[in-house]
């Protein structure tokens, strides 16, 4: 096992204070100011560890840009609207969205772009990507810093990067899963800690597993930070109008399962092995996200699959237009990109889109 600087730091923390929660482990791996994964590197693309939809093709951002433009019209064309992106990566999605926004000068004039990003390294990259953007862009560390007003908000592969808690079923019930040291003190292992699960709002067969076939060792995940951020989004939309899209891989109903995963150079890795060196994510619980939005007074729509969403917004027509009159190589590439974004074996089914609105009416292509 290679030693990473963060591994030594987490090791001594656990030696001093005892095992840490999976959420604290994840949070240190991703966001430690000095050695955290997002703080030190550019994770995306073929050279990096994983590829996100905006990095697959410009068509993804164009479809989202078209959705924003149309939703702005639906909410009455406010002459000032905040276009907010959470966790914008390299800034590719926003650049592609803004290219489309330019098609409607009144929209381009109304838009104020706000990028919410915690990594100084990625913020620099985003600033380079958006240098020539047709509208002014402002950067923030948290959503709370974004001024109030009608808002269109996009979060693509943002919620999966937020720390989750895990609980493991023991003979005494659900206990928080912790990261501790192995008996030789040479590496990390998972172990059940004393923390108990707050079962409020959970389906009965999970809250009281004795009554069903959920056996010892089963894992349940909770995402309090993701839900808290969704509540903030929803409260803002309810107060000032607008809509948000959360696009991510995840599940539609609260369920048992360990989804904590590490990605390094496009392959799965051991999440405990190289802190700070691999991307760590967890699948998003869309039921919990939607509930957080509704409890904060907004309306949730979907989730629908990314494939259905993009095709309803005109992905195939866009690919047809981009390919028209081009050679076979370009057309093949576009077909591959469509397949990657919307194909059921690729991102089309695993990825879901949840829309949240301040007003009750569903944005296209969601129906109530
Ligand atoms: N949306 C981009 C990048 C996804 S990776 C894309 O689709 O390509 C996750 C992004 O969220 C990174 O930019 C990371 O630095 C950022 N991030 C992680 N935690 C964050 C937090 N708490 N607040 C704001 N940004 C965060």
Tab-separated table of N, CA, C and O in Angstrom, residues 220-337:
chain	number	residue	atom	x	y	z
A	220	UNK	N	-26.670	0.604	5.541
A	220	UNK	CA	-27.619	1.655	5.162
A	220	UNK	C	-26.861	2.981	5.129
A	220	UNK	O	-26.037	3.246	6.000
A	221	UNK	N	-27.137	3.794	4.107
A	221	UNK	CA	-26.429	5.077	4.002
A	221	UNK	C	-27.384	6.244	4.247
A	221	UNK	O	-28.556	6.181	3.876
A	222	UNK	N	-26.869	7.294	4.867
A	222	UNK	CA	-27.657	8.530	4.995
A	222	UNK	C	-26.802	9.680	4.464
A	222	UNK	O	-25.575	9.600	4.437
A	223	UNK	N	-27.461	10.741	4.015
A	223	UNK	CA	-26.751	11.848	3.369
A	223	UNK	C	-27.206	13.191	3.945
A	223	UNK	O	-27.756	14.015	3.218
A	224	UNK	N	-26.965	13.423	5.250
A	224	UNK	CA	-27.485	14.661	5.863
A	224	UNK	C	-26.992	15.940	5.193
A	224	UNK	O	-27.756	16.903	5.069
A	225	UNK	N	-25.747	15.955	4.716
A	225	UNK	CA	-25.251	17.200	4.100
A	225	UNK	C	-25.965	17.458	2.769
A	225	UNK	O	-26.410	18.571	2.490
A	226	UNK	N	-26.098	16.422	1.961
A	226	UNK	CA	-26.803	16.571	0.679
A	226	UNK	C	-28.229	17.057	0.926
A	226	UNK	O	-28.716	17.990	0.261
A	227	UNK	N	-28.907	16.458	1.910
A	227	UNK	CA	-30.289	16.858	2.189
A	227	UNK	C	-30.360	18.304	2.684
A	227	UNK	O	-31.284	19.048	2.319
A	228	UNK	N	-29.373	18.707	3.498
A	228	UNK	CA	-29.369	20.082	4.017
A	228	UNK	C	-29.165	21.082	2.868
A	228	UNK	O	-29.810	22.141	2.830
A	229	UNK	N	-28.301	20.749	1.929
A	229	UNK	CA	-28.077	21.670	0.800
A	229	UNK	C	-29.340	21.729	-0.068
A	229	UNK	O	-29.749	22.794	-0.525
A	230	UNK	N	-29.988	20.577	-0.253
A	230	UNK	CA	-31.237	20.583	-1.023
A	230	UNK	C	-32.302	21.432	-0.318
A	230	UNK	O	-33.066	22.141	-0.984
A	231	UNK	N	-32.357	21.387	1.013
A	231	UNK	CA	-33.329	22.229	1.731
A	231	UNK	C	-33.055	23.707	1.475
A	231	UNK	O	-33.997	24.487	1.300
A	232	UNK	N	-31.786	24.070	1.463
A	232	UNK	CA	-31.435	25.481	1.195
A	232	UNK	C	-31.868	25.892	-0.211
A	232	UNK	O	-32.388	26.977	-0.420
A	233	UNK	N	-31.631	25.006	-1.165
A	233	UNK	CA	-32.021	25.290	-2.552
A	233	UNK	C	-33.539	25.498	-2.621
A	233	UNK	O	-34.040	26.468	-3.189
A	234	UNK	N	-34.261	24.562	-1.988
A	234	UNK	CA	-35.724	24.582	-2.055
A	234	UNK	C	-36.286	25.839	-1.389
A	234	UNK	O	-37.217	26.469	-1.916
A	235	UNK	N	-35.710	26.224	-0.251
A	235	UNK	CA	-36.201	27.412	0.453
A	235	UNK	C	-36.013	28.656	-0.418
A	235	UNK	O	-36.885	29.524	-0.499
A	236	UNK	N	-34.889	28.702	-1.110
A	236	UNK	CA	-34.589	29.832	-2.003
A	236	UNK	C	-35.590	29.871	-3.170
A	236	UNK	O	-36.112	30.921	-3.533
A	237	UNK	N	-35.869	28.705	-3.743
A	237	UNK	CA	-36.787	28.654	-4.893
A	237	UNK	C	-38.206	29.019	-4.462
A	237	UNK	O	-38.939	29.699	-5.187
A	238	UNK	N	-38.577	28.560	-3.276
A	238	UNK	CA	-39.925	28.867	-2.786
A	238	UNK	C	-40.062	30.375	-2.551
A	238	UNK	O	-41.074	30.983	-2.892
A	239	UNK	N	-39.024	30.986	-1.982
A	239	UNK	CA	-39.106	32.409	-1.641
A	239	UNK	C	-39.029	33.312	-2.870
A	239	UNK	O	-39.685	34.351	-2.927
A	240	UNK	N	-38.215	32.936	-3.864
A	240	UNK	CA	-37.929	33.873	-4.959
A	240	UNK	C	-38.279	33.332	-6.341
A	240	UNK	O	-38.072	34.034	-7.330
A	241	UNK	N	-38.744	32.083	-6.405
A	241	UNK	CA	-39.090	31.507	-7.708
A	241	UNK	C	-37.872	30.918	-8.398
A	241	UNK	O	-36.731	31.242	-8.070
A	242	UNK	N	-38.166	30.025	-9.345
A	242	UNK	CA	-37.091	29.422	-10.117
A	242	UNK	C	-37.144	27.917	-10.046
A	242	UNK	O	-38.124	27.328	-9.577
A	243	UNK	N	-36.066	27.282	-10.516
A	243	UNK	CA	-36.039	25.821	-10.606
A	243	UNK	C	-34.608	25.320	-10.513
A	243	UNK	O	-33.664	26.055	-10.800
A	244	UNK	N	-34.484	24.059	-10.088
A	244	UNK	CA	-33.159	23.447	-9.962
A	244	UNK	C	-33.180	22.056	-10.580
A	244	UNK	O	-34.216	21.391	-10.598
A	245	UNK	N	-32.021	21.642	-11.086
A	245	UNK	CA	-31.852	20.269	-11.582
A	245	UNK	C	-30.706	19.618	-10.818
A	245	UNK	O	-29.603	20.180	-10.775
A	246	UNK	N	-30.984	18.451	-10.224
A	246	UNK	CA	-29.919	17.652	-9.614
A	246	UNK	C	-29.734	16.426	-10.492
A	246	UNK	O	-30.656	15.619	-10.640
A	247	UNK	N	-28.552	16.317	-11.097
A	247	UNK	CA	-28.288	15.212	-12.030
A	247	UNK	C	-27.168	14.371	-11.417
A	247	UNK	O	-26.097	14.897	-11.114
A	248	UNK	N	-27.430	13.084	-11.253
A	248	UNK	CA	-26.426	12.271	-10.573
A	248	UNK	C	-26.753	10.799	-10.714
A	248	UNK	O	-27.851	10.437	-11.121
A	249	UNK	N	-25.790	9.933	-10.335
A	249	UNK	CA	-26.146	8.531	-10.279
A	249	UNK	C	-26.680	8.248	-8.890
A	249	UNK	O	-26.207	8.809	-7.911
A	250	UNK	N	-27.691	7.405	-8.865
A	250	UNK	CA	-28.287	7.161	-7.572
A	250	UNK	C	-29.502	6.283	-7.688
A	250	UNK	O	-29.805	5.731	-8.740
A	251	UNK	N	-30.196	6.161	-6.556
A	251	UNK	CA	-31.347	5.265	-6.481
A	251	UNK	C	-32.600	6.046	-6.129
A	251	UNK	O	-32.533	7.095	-5.496
A	252	UNK	N	-33.751	5.505	-6.569
A	252	UNK	CA	-35.007	6.260	-6.450
A	252	UNK	C	-35.695	6.063	-5.127
A	252	UNK	O	-36.535	6.876	-4.748
A	253	UNK	N	-35.428	4.944	-4.445
A	253	UNK	CA	-36.084	4.661	-3.163
A	253	UNK	C	-35.024	4.290	-2.145
A	253	UNK	O	-34.072	3.579	-2.485
A	254	UNK	N	-35.227	4.726	-0.906
A	254	UNK	CA	-34.308	4.367	0.180
A	254	UNK	C	-34.147	2.856	0.215
A	254	UNK	O	-35.139	2.117	0.205
A	255	UNK	N	-32.904	2.382	0.211
A	255	UNK	CA	-32.665	0.942	0.153
A	255	UNK	C	-31.359	0.616	0.849
A	255	UNK	O	-30.525	1.495	1.076
A	256	UNK	N	-31.205	-0.669	1.153
A	256	UNK	CA	-29.984	-1.162	1.770
A	256	UNK	C	-28.900	-1.262	0.708
A	256	UNK	O	-29.183	-1.625	-0.432
A	257	UNK	N	-27.656	-0.993	1.066
A	257	UNK	CA	-26.559	-1.224	0.119
A	257	UNK	C	-25.390	-0.294	0.381
A	257	UNK	O	-25.575	0.838	0.807
A	258	UNK	N	-24.193	-0.828	0.124
A	258	UNK	CA	-22.963	-0.052	0.297
A	258	UNK	C	-22.583	0.520	-1.064
A	258	UNK	O	-22.197	-0.220	-1.958
A	259	UNK	N	-22.704	1.821	-1.229
A	259	UNK	CA	-22.387	2.403	-2.548
A	259	UNK	C	-21.133	3.270	-2.504
A	259	UNK	O	-20.813	3.936	-3.487
A	260	UNK	N	-20.451	3.285	-1.356
A	260	UNK	CA	-19.218	4.087	-1.272
A	260	UNK	C	-18.219	3.513	-2.272
A	260	UNK	O	-17.935	2.320	-2.249
A	261	UNK	N	-17.724	4.336	-3.174
A	261	UNK	CA	-16.795	3.814	-4.160
A	261	UNK	C	-15.636	4.756	-4.423
A	261	UNK	O	-15.760	5.970	-4.313
A	262	UNK	N	-14.506	4.157	-4.750
A	262	UNK	CA	-13.320	4.939	-5.093
A	262	UNK	C	-12.991	4.691	-6.551
A	262	UNK	O	-13.102	3.566	-7.037
A	263	UNK	N	-12.622	5.742	-7.260
A	263	UNK	CA	-12.245	5.644	-8.683
A	263	UNK	C	-10.849	6.212	-8.835
A	263	UNK	O	-10.583	7.327	-8.405
A	264	UNK	N	-9.998	5.441	-9.461
A	264	UNK	CA	-8.659	5.926	-9.754
A	264	UNK	C	-8.325	5.479	-11.159
A	264	UNK	O	-8.420	4.298	-11.463
A	265	UNK	N	-7.959	6.418	-12.008
A	265	UNK	CA	-7.616	6.104	-13.405
A	265	UNK	C	-8.689	5.233	-14.065
A	265	UNK	O	-8.398	4.202	-14.669
A	266	UNK	N	-9.950	5.633	-13.906
A	266	UNK	CA	-11.075	4.986	-14.553
A	266	UNK	C	-11.322	3.543	-14.104
A	266	UNK	O	-11.985	2.786	-14.793
A	267	UNK	N	-10.727	3.123	-12.968
A	267	UNK	CA	-11.084	1.807	-12.438
A	267	UNK	C	-11.442	1.923	-10.965
A	267	UNK	O	-10.987	2.832	-10.272
A	268	UNK	N	-12.258	0.964	-10.498
A	268	UNK	CA	-12.649	0.979	-9.091
A	268	UNK	C	-11.440	0.644	-8.218
A	268	UNK	O	-10.628	-0.204	-8.573
A	269	UNK	N	-11.343	1.336	-7.086
A	269	UNK	CA	-10.239	1.086	-6.160
A	269	UNK	C	-10.815	0.867	-4.772
A	269	UNK	O	-12.004	1.075	-4.539
A	270	UNK	N	-9.963	0.442	-3.826
A	270	UNK	CA	-10.388	0.260	-2.440
A	270	UNK	C	-10.555	1.644	-1.802
A	270	UNK	O	-9.600	2.415	-1.753
A	271	UNK	N	-11.758	1.972	-1.318
A	271	UNK	CA	-11.988	3.332	-0.791
A	271	UNK	C	-11.072	3.696	0.380
A	271	UNK	O	-10.841	4.867	0.637
A	272	UNK	N	-10.545	2.679	1.097
A	272	UNK	CA	-9.722	2.990	2.270
A	272	UNK	C	-8.226	3.042	1.936
A	272	UNK	O	-7.411	3.405	2.778
A	273	UNK	N	-7.861	2.666	0.705
A	273	UNK	CA	-6.437	2.430	0.414
A	273	UNK	C	-5.585	3.691	0.293
A	273	UNK	O	-4.561	3.808	0.946
A	274	UNK	N	-5.976	4.627	-0.530
A	274	UNK	CA	-5.095	5.768	-0.816
A	274	UNK	C	-5.782	7.102	-0.601
A	274	UNK	O	-6.106	7.812	-1.555
A	275	UNK	N	-5.994	7.484	0.651
A	275	UNK	CA	-6.750	8.713	0.933
A	275	UNK	C	-6.198	9.924	0.187
A	275	UNK	O	-4.995	10.173	0.201
A	276	UNK	N	-7.094	10.640	-0.480
A	276	UNK	CA	-6.709	11.857	-1.194
A	276	UNK	C	-6.266	11.597	-2.621
A	276	UNK	O	-6.148	12.519	-3.422
A	277	UNK	N	-6.008	10.325	-2.947
A	277	UNK	CA	-5.489	10.027	-4.279
A	277	UNK	C	-6.562	9.520	-5.233
A	277	UNK	O	-6.415	9.612	-6.443
A	278	UNK	N	-7.626	8.956	-4.663
A	278	UNK	CA	-8.717	8.423	-5.489
A	278	UNK	C	-9.957	9.282	-5.249
A	278	UNK	O	-10.108	9.872	-4.187
A	279	UNK	N	-10.835	9.331	-6.246
A	279	UNK	CA	-12.110	10.012	-6.037
A	279	UNK	C	-13.003	9.102	-5.189
A	279	UNK	O	-13.047	7.903	-5.405
A	280	UNK	N	-13.668	9.680	-4.221
A	280	UNK	CA	-14.596	8.909	-3.386
A	280	UNK	C	-15.989	9.466	-3.603
A	280	UNK	O	-16.196	10.677	-3.484
A	281	UNK	N	-16.948	8.599	-3.909
A	281	UNK	CA	-18.327	9.057	-4.094
A	281	UNK	C	-19.289	8.036	-3.505
A	281	UNK	O	-18.888	6.926	-3.164
A	282	UNK	N	-20.547	8.436	-3.417
A	282	UNK	CA	-21.596	7.489	-3.032
A	282	UNK	C	-22.814	7.787	-3.896
A	282	UNK	O	-23.003	8.926	-4.334
A	283	UNK	N	-23.617	6.769	-4.158
A	283	UNK	CA	-24.841	6.998	-4.930
A	283	UNK	C	-25.775	7.921	-4.151
A	283	UNK	O	-25.805	7.890	-2.915
A	284	UNK	N	-26.550	8.705	-4.899
A	284	UNK	CA	-27.434	9.681	-4.276
A	284	UNK	C	-28.794	9.034	-4.010
A	284	UNK	O	-29.332	8.324	-4.870
A	285	UNK	N	-29.350	9.297	-2.835
A	285	UNK	CA	-30.700	8.826	-2.509
A	285	UNK	C	-31.683	9.918	-2.969
A	285	UNK	O	-31.864	10.927	-2.283
A	286	UNK	N	-32.293	9.709	-4.144
A	286	UNK	CA	-33.180	10.738	-4.709
A	286	UNK	C	-34.473	10.885	-3.921
A	286	UNK	O	-35.057	11.961	-3.888
A	287	UNK	N	-34.913	9.803	-3.274
A	287	UNK	CA	-36.117	9.909	-2.452
A	287	UNK	C	-35.862	10.887	-1.298
A	287	UNK	O	-36.691	11.761	-1.004
A	288	UNK	N	-34.688	10.743	-0.667
A	288	UNK	CA	-34.355	11.626	0.465
A	288	UNK	C	-34.181	13.071	-0.025
A	288	UNK	O	-34.630	14.017	0.634
A	289	UNK	N	-33.543	13.242	-1.187
A	289	UNK	CA	-33.356	14.609	-1.721
A	289	UNK	C	-34.708	15.262	-2.015
A	289	UNK	O	-34.934	16.425	-1.677
A	290	UNK	N	-35.607	14.497	-2.644
A	290	UNK	CA	-36.925	15.035	-2.988
A	290	UNK	C	-37.698	15.379	-1.719
A	290	UNK	O	-38.363	16.422	-1.639
A	291	UNK	N	-37.570	14.523	-0.692
A	291	UNK	CA	-38.292	14.796	0.551
A	291	UNK	C	-37.772	16.081	1.198
A	291	UNK	O	-38.545	16.909	1.680
A	292	UNK	N	-36.445	16.263	1.167
A	292	UNK	CA	-35.862	17.487	1.750
A	292	UNK	C	-36.409	18.721	1.027
A	292	UNK	O	-36.715	19.738	1.654
A	293	UNK	N	-36.552	18.617	-0.290
A	293	UNK	CA	-37.050	19.753	-1.079
A	293	UNK	C	-38.511	20.054	-0.712
A	293	UNK	O	-38.897	21.215	-0.505
A	294	UNK	N	-39.300	19.002	-0.603
A	294	UNK	CA	-40.731	19.179	-0.320
A	294	UNK	C	-40.928	19.718	1.107
A	294	UNK	O	-41.735	20.625	1.336
A	295	UNK	N	-40.155	19.190	2.046
A	295	UNK	CA	-40.285	19.672	3.432
A	295	UNK	C	-39.917	21.145	3.546
A	295	UNK	O	-40.396	21.852	4.426
A	296	UNK	N	-39.071	21.624	2.632
A	296	UNK	CA	-38.692	23.046	2.662
A	296	UNK	C	-39.672	23.895	1.843
A	296	UNK	O	-39.435	25.087	1.639
A	297	UNK	N	-40.742	23.282	1.355
A	297	UNK	CA	-41.811	24.056	0.723
A	297	UNK	C	-41.772	24.129	-0.796
A	297	UNK	O	-42.595	24.808	-1.406
A	298	UNK	N	-40.840	23.423	-1.428
A	298	UNK	CA	-40.774	23.435	-2.891
A	298	UNK	C	-41.496	22.195	-3.443
A	298	UNK	O	-41.997	21.371	-2.684
A	299	UNK	N	-41.555	22.089	-4.780
A	299	UNK	CA	-42.162	20.916	-5.411
A	299	UNK	C	-41.059	20.126	-6.109
A	299	UNK	O	-40.187	20.718	-6.746
A	300	UNK	N	-41.104	18.781	-5.940
A	300	UNK	CA	-40.107	17.935	-6.588
A	300	UNK	C	-40.751	17.219	-7.768
A	300	UNK	O	-41.910	16.810	-7.686
A	301	UNK	N	-40.015	17.077	-8.850
A	301	UNK	CA	-40.524	16.419	-10.065
A	301	UNK	C	-39.533	15.333	-10.465
A	301	UNK	O	-38.354	15.587	-10.574
A	302	UNK	N	-40.044	14.130	-10.714
A	302	UNK	CA	-39.166	13.024	-11.107
A	302	UNK	C	-38.738	12.243	-9.882
A	302	UNK	O	-39.490	12.208	-8.916
A	303	UNK	N	-37.562	11.632	-9.875
A	303	UNK	CA	-36.563	11.746	-10.928
A	303	UNK	C	-36.936	10.958	-12.190
A	303	UNK	O	-37.682	10.004	-12.127
A	304	UNK	N	-36.403	11.432	-13.321
A	304	UNK	CA	-36.487	10.646	-14.542
A	304	UNK	C	-35.065	10.286	-14.950
A	304	UNK	O	-34.106	10.889	-14.448
A	305	UNK	N	-34.919	9.317	-15.831
A	305	UNK	CA	-33.557	8.915	-16.185
A	305	UNK	C	-32.920	9.986	-17.068
A	305	UNK	O	-33.607	10.730	-17.786
A	306	UNK	N	-31.597	10.060	-17.007
A	306	UNK	CA	-30.878	11.032	-17.826
A	306	UNK	C	-31.148	10.797	-19.312
A	306	UNK	O	-31.289	11.748	-20.093
A	307	UNK	N	-31.270	9.511	-19.695
A	307	UNK	CA	-31.547	9.201	-21.097
A	307	UNK	C	-32.879	9.792	-21.540
A	307	UNK	O	-32.965	10.503	-22.545
A	308	UNK	N	-33.938	9.540	-20.765
A	308	UNK	CA	-35.268	10.060	-21.123
A	308	UNK	C	-35.251	11.588	-21.129
A	308	UNK	O	-35.852	12.233	-21.988
A	309	UNK	N	-34.586	12.159	-20.151
A	309	UNK	CA	-34.534	13.620	-20.019
A	309	UNK	C	-33.862	14.243	-21.250
A	309	UNK	O	-34.422	15.149	-21.889
A	310	UNK	N	-32.699	13.731	-21.624
A	310	UNK	CA	-31.962	14.350	-22.737
A	310	UNK	C	-32.680	14.136	-24.063
A	310	UNK	O	-32.710	15.024	-24.920
A	311	UNK	N	-33.281	12.968	-24.211
A	311	UNK	CA	-33.968	12.696	-25.483
A	311	UNK	C	-35.216	13.566	-25.590
A	311	UNK	O	-35.483	14.153	-26.646
A	312	UNK	N	-35.933	13.740	-24.480
A	312	UNK	CA	-37.119	14.615	-24.502
A	312	UNK	C	-36.720	16.061	-24.811
A	312	UNK	O	-37.484	16.809	-25.421
A	313	UNK	N	-35.523	16.448	-24.402
A	313	UNK	CA	-35.091	17.826	-24.672
A	313	UNK	C	-34.521	18.007	-26.077
A	313	UNK	O	-34.159	19.121	-26.451
A	314	UNK	N	-34.379	16.922	-26.831
A	314	UNK	CA	-33.951	17.075	-28.225
A	314	UNK	C	-32.511	16.683	-28.515
A	314	UNK	O	-31.907	17.184	-29.470
A	315	UNK	N	-31.958	15.759	-27.713
A	315	UNK	CA	-30.563	15.342	-27.933
A	315	UNK	C	-30.337	14.774	-29.342
A	315	UNK	O	-29.357	15.098	-30.003
A	316	UNK	N	-31.295	13.955	-29.806
A	316	UNK	CA	-31.093	13.303	-31.110
A	316	UNK	C	-31.112	14.332	-32.234
A	316	UNK	O	-30.291	14.290	-33.153
A	317	UNK	N	-32.038	15.289	-32.133
A	317	UNK	CA	-32.136	16.340	-33.151
A	317	UNK	C	-30.858	17.188	-33.155
A	317	UNK	O	-30.338	17.549	-34.207
A	318	UNK	N	-30.345	17.480	-31.961
A	318	UNK	CA	-29.126	18.290	-31.862
A	318	UNK	C	-27.946	17.556	-32.496
A	318	UNK	O	-27.159	18.138	-33.242
A	319	UNK	N	-27.846	16.246	-32.199
A	319	UNK	CA	-26.755	15.455	-32.781
A	319	UNK	C	-26.899	15.443	-34.299
A	319	UNK	O	-25.906	15.579	-35.033
A	320	UNK	N	-28.144	15.323	-34.780
A	320	UNK	CA	-28.395	15.319	-36.227
A	320	UNK	C	-27.930	16.630	-36.864
A	320	UNK	O	-27.283	16.632	-37.914
A	321	UNK	N	-28.241	17.727	-36.207
A	321	UNK	CA	-27.845	19.036	-36.761
A	321	UNK	C	-26.331	19.210	-36.764
A	321	UNK	O	-25.747	19.678	-37.730
A	322	UNK	N	-25.679	18.792	-35.651
A	322	UNK	CA	-24.216	18.942	-35.574
A	322	UNK	C	-23.517	18.067	-36.618
A	322	UNK	O	-22.450	18.409	-37.118
A	323	UNK	N	-24.156	16.931	-36.957
A	323	UNK	CA	-23.520	15.984	-37.877
A	323	UNK	C	-23.844	16.241	-39.336
A	323	UNK	O	-23.186	15.705	-40.225
A	324	UNK	N	-24.833	17.091	-39.568
A	324	UNK	CA	-25.298	17.236	-40.950
A	324	UNK	C	-24.207	17.839	-41.841
A	324	UNK	O	-23.590	18.844	-41.499
A	325	UNK	N	-23.955	17.156	-42.966
A	325	UNK	CA	-22.933	17.602	-43.912
A	325	UNK	C	-21.507	17.294	-43.473
A	325	UNK	O	-20.543	17.661	-44.141
A	326	UNK	N	-21.342	16.612	-42.328
A	326	UNK	CA	-19.977	16.291	-41.843
A	326	UNK	C	-19.581	14.889	-42.302
A	326	UNK	O	-20.412	14.107	-42.756
A	327	UNK	N	-18.282	14.575	-42.173
A	327	UNK	CA	-17.839	13.255	-42.634
A	327	UNK	C	-18.249	12.151	-41.641
A	327	UNK	O	-18.739	12.424	-40.547
A	328	UNK	N	-17.960	10.900	-42.062
A	328	UNK	CA	-18.414	9.755	-41.261
A	328	UNK	C	-17.799	9.744	-39.881
A	328	UNK	O	-18.447	9.365	-38.903
A	329	UNK	N	-16.519	10.153	-39.811
A	329	UNK	CA	-15.835	10.112	-38.506
A	329	UNK	C	-16.578	10.994	-37.505
A	329	UNK	O	-16.828	10.586	-36.362
A	330	UNK	N	-16.973	12.188	-37.940
A	330	UNK	CA	-17.688	13.107	-37.046
A	330	UNK	C	-19.037	12.508	-36.671
A	330	UNK	O	-19.444	12.509	-35.502
A	331	UNK	N	-19.726	11.959	-37.668
A	331	UNK	CA	-21.052	11.387	-37.391
A	331	UNK	C	-20.966	10.191	-36.442
A	331	UNK	O	-21.796	10.051	-35.544
A	332	UNK	N	-19.927	9.359	-36.620
A	332	UNK	CA	-19.757	8.211	-35.714
A	332	UNK	C	-19.500	8.693	-34.295
A	332	UNK	O	-20.006	8.140	-33.324
A	333	UNK	N	-18.688	9.715	-34.189
A	333	UNK	CA	-18.331	10.257	-32.872
A	333	UNK	C	-19.594	10.787	-32.175
A	333	UNK	O	-19.822	10.534	-30.998
A	334	UNK	N	-20.444	11.495	-32.945
A	334	UNK	CA	-21.679	12.033	-32.355
A	334	UNK	C	-22.591	10.902	-31.886
A	334	UNK	O	-23.202	10.977	-30.830
A	335	UNK	N	-22.649	9.834	-32.723
A	335	UNK	CA	-23.482	8.689	-32.338
A	335	UNK	C	-22.972	8.050	-31.047
A	335	UNK	O	-23.738	7.733	-30.148
A	336	UNK	N	-21.636	7.946	-30.940
A	336	UNK	CA	-21.044	7.393	-29.708
A	336	UNK	C	-21.372	8.282	-28.505
A	336	UNK	O	-21.678	7.792	-27.425
A	337	UNK	N	-21.286	9.598	-28.723
A	337	UNK	CA	-21.548	10.523	-27.605
A	337	UNK	C	-22.996	10.408	-27.138
A	337	UNK	O	-23.267	10.384	-25.936
